[in-house]
Coordinates of C-alpha atoms and ligand atoms in Angstrom, one line a residue:
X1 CA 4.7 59.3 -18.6
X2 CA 3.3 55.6 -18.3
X3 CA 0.3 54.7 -15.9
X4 CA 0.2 51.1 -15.8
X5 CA -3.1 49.5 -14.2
X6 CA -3.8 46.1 -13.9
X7 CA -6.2 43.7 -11.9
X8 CA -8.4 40.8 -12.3
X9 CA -11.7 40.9 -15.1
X10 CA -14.3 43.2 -15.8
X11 CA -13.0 45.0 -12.4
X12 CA -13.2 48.3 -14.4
X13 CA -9.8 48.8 -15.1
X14 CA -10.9 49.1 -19.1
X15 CA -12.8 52.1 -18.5
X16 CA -10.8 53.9 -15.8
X17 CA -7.9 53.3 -18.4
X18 CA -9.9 54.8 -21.4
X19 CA -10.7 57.5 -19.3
X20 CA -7.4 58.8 -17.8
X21 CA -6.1 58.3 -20.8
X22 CA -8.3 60.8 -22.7
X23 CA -7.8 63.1 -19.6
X24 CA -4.2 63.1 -19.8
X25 CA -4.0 62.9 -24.0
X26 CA -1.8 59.8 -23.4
X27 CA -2.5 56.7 -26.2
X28 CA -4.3 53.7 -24.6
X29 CA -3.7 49.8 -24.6
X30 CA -6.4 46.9 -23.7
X31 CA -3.4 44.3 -23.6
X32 CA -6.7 42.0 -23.0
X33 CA -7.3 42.5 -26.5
X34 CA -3.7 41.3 -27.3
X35 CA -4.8 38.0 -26.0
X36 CA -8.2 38.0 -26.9
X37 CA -7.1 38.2 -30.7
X38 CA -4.7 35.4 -30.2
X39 CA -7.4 33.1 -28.7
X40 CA -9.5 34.3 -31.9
X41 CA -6.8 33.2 -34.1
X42 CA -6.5 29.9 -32.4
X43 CA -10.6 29.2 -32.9
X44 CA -10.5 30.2 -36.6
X45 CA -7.0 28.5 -37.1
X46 CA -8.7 25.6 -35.6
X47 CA -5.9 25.3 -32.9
X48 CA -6.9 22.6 -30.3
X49 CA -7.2 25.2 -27.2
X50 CA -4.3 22.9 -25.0
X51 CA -2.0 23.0 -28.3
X52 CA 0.7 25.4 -26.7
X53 CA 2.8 25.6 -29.7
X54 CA 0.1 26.7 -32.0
X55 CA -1.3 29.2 -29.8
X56 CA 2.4 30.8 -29.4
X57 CA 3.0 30.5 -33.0
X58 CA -0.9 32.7 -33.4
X59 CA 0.7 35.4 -30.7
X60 CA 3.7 35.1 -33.2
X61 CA 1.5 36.1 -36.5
X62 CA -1.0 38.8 -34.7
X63 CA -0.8 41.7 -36.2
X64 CA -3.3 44.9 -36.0
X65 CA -6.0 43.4 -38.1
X66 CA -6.3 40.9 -35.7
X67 CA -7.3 43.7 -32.7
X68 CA -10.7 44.1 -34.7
X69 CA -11.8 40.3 -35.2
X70 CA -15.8 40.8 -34.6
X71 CA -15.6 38.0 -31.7
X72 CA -13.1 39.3 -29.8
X73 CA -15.9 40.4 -26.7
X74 CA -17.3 36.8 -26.7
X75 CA -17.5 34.5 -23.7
X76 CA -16.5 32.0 -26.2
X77 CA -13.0 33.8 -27.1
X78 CA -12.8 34.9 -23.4
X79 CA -12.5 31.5 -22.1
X80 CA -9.5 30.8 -24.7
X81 CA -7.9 34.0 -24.2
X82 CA -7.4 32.8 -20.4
X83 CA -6.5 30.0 -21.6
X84 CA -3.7 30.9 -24.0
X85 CA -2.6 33.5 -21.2
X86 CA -1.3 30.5 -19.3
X87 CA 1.1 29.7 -22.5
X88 CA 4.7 31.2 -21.9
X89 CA 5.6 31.4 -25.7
X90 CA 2.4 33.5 -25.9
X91 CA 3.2 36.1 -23.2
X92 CA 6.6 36.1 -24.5
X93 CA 5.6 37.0 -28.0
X94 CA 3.3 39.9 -26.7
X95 CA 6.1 41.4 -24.0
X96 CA 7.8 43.4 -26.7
X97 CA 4.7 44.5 -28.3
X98 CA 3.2 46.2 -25.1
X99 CA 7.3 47.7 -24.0
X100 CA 7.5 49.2 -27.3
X101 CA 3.8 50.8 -27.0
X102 CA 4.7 52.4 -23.6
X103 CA 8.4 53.1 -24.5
X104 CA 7.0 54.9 -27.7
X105 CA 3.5 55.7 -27.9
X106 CA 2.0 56.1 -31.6
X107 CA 1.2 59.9 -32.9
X108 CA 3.9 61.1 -30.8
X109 CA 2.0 60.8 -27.7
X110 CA 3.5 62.1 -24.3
X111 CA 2.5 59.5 -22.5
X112 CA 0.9 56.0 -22.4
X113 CA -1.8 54.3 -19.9
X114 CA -1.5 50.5 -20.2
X115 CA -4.0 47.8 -18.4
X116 CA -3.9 44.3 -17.9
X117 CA -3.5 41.2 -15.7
X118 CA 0.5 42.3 -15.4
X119 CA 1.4 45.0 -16.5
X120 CA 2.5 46.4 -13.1
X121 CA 4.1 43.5 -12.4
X122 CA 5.9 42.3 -15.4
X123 CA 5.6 44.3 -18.4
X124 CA 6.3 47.8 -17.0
X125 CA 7.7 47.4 -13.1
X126 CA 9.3 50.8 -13.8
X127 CA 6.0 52.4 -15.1
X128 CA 5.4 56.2 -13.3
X129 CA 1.9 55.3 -11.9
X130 CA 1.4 52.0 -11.0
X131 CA -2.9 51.0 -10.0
X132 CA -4.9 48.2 -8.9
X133 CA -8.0 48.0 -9.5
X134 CA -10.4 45.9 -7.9
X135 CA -14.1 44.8 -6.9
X136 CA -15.6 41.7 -5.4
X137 CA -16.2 39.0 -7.8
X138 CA -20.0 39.5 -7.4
X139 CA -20.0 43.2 -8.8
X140 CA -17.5 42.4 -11.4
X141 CA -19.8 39.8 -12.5
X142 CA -23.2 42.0 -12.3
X143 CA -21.0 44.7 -14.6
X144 CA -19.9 41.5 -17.0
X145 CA -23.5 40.4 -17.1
X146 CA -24.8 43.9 -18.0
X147 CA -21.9 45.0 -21.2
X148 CA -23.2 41.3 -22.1
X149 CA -26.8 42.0 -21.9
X150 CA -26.4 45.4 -23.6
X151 CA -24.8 43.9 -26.3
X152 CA -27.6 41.1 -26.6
X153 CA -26.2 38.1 -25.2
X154 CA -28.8 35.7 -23.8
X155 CA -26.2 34.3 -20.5
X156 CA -27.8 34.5 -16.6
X157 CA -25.8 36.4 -14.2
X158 CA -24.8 32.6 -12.4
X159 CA -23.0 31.7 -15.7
X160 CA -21.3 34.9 -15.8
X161 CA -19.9 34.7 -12.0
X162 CA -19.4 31.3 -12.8
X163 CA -16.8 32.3 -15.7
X164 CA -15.5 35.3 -13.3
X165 CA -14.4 33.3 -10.6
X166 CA -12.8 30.8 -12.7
X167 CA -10.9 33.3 -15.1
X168 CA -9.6 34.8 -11.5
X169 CA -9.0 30.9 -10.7
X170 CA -6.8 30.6 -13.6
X171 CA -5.0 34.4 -13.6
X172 CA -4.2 33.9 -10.0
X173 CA -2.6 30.5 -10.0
X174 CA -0.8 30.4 -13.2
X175 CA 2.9 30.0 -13.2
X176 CA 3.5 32.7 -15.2
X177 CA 2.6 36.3 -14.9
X178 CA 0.0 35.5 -11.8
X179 CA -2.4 38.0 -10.8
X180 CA -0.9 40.3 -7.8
X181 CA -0.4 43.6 -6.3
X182 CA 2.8 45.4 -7.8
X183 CA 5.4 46.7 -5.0
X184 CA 4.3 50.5 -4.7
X185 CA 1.0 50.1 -6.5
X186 CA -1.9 51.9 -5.5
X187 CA -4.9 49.9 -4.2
X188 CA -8.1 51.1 -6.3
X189 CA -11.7 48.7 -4.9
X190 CA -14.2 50.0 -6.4
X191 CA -16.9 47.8 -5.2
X192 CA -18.6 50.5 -4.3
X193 CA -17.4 53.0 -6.4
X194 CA -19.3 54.2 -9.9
X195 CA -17.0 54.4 -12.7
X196 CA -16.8 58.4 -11.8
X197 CA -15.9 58.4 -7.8
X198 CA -13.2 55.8 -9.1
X199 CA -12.4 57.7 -12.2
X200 CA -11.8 60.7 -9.3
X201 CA -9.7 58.2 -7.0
X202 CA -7.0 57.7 -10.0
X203 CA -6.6 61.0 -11.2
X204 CA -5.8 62.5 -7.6
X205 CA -3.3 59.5 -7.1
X206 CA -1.8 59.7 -10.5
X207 CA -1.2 64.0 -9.7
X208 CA 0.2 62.6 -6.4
X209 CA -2.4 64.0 -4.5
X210 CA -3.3 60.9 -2.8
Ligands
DC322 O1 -9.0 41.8 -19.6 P1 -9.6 40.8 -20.6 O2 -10.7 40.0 -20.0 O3 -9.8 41.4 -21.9 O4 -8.4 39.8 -20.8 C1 -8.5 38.6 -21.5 C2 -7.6 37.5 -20.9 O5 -6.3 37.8 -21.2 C3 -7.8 37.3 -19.4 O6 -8.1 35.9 -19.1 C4 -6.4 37.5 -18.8 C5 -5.5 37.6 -20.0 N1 -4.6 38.7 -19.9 C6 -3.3 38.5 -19.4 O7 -3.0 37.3 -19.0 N2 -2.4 39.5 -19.3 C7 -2.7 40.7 -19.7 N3 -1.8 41.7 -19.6 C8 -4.0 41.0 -20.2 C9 -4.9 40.0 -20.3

């Protein structure tokens, strides 16, 4: 069974995918963290962040290690890692990396839940369940601004839509892998949804009760 989910940042895709997949006992993958290690490779390799070749040959050299670098939540590596999503060789590199997770998940799992900006659309077309999920850029930000704030970041809410709207600039118009709804996904907004009424929402649609 693979649930893949995808849709633009900090629209609560994370958690909804965290939580089905300890509902269902399926494993989970952030593929966000895929490229948020690469852009944390290029900063410590000292890759200039427009050097496409390095950053491909970074994606080239991740390994698991890399999934744990103690930046990888930083607005800092967040602007690279949209940055080094727009790099073909770097998508490329990661494709087989995600395939493999959802074709075989680790421990023997049944099933996998996989989120990112394409995963419906690109990496796993085929998937069983196939979400959106959404929210207008202004609660996506507010929910940015708080995980930030909890985690002691001194940034205003302005910056943080500022760097919304622009990462959703960038995700949407990029040649490659551009941000859209899959053929036969389901449409989750939860712009005025908490994390459980949306957590509720997925669960009926993925049982096919909705
Ligand atoms: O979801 P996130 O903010 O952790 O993702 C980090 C960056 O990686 C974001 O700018 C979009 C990009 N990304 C992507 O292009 N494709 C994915 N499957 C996942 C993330």
């Amino acid at each position: 069974m693979i649930i893949a989910i995808d849709g633009p940042a900090a629209a609560g895709k994370g958690t909804l995918a965290r939580k089905l997949a300890e509902h269902y006992g399926y494993a989970h993958l952030d593929t966000g963290a895929l490229y948020r290690a690469v852009a944390s490779r290029v900063l410590r390799a000292g890759v200039a962040p427009n050097d496409s070749a390095g950053a491909t040959e970074e994606a080239q050299l991740l390994d698991a290690g890399d999934l744990l670098a103690p930046d990888l939540r930083t607005e800092r590596v967040s602007d690279i890692a949209s940055r080094v999503a727009t790099v073909p060789g770097v998508r490329a590199a990661l494709l087989d990396f995600q395939r493999e997770f959802a074709r075989r998940p680790p421990e023997g799992q049944k099933g996998a839940v996989v989120e990112g900006r394409d995963i419906c659309t690109v990496v796993l077309p085929n998937a069983d369940k196939k979400l959106f999920v959404t929210a207008s850029a202004e609660v996506r930000a507010e929910r940015r601004w708080k995980e930030l704030a909890a985690g002691g970041a001194t940034v205003s809410r302005a910056e943080v839509l500022k760097s919304v709207v622009e990462r959703d600039r960038r995700d949407e118009e990029r040649a490659q892998s551009s941000l859209r709804v899959a053929p036969g996904a389901f449409l989750l907004d939860t712009t005025k949804l908490d994390i459980d009424a949306a957590f509720e929402a997925a669960k009926a649609f993925v049982s096919g009760q909705n």
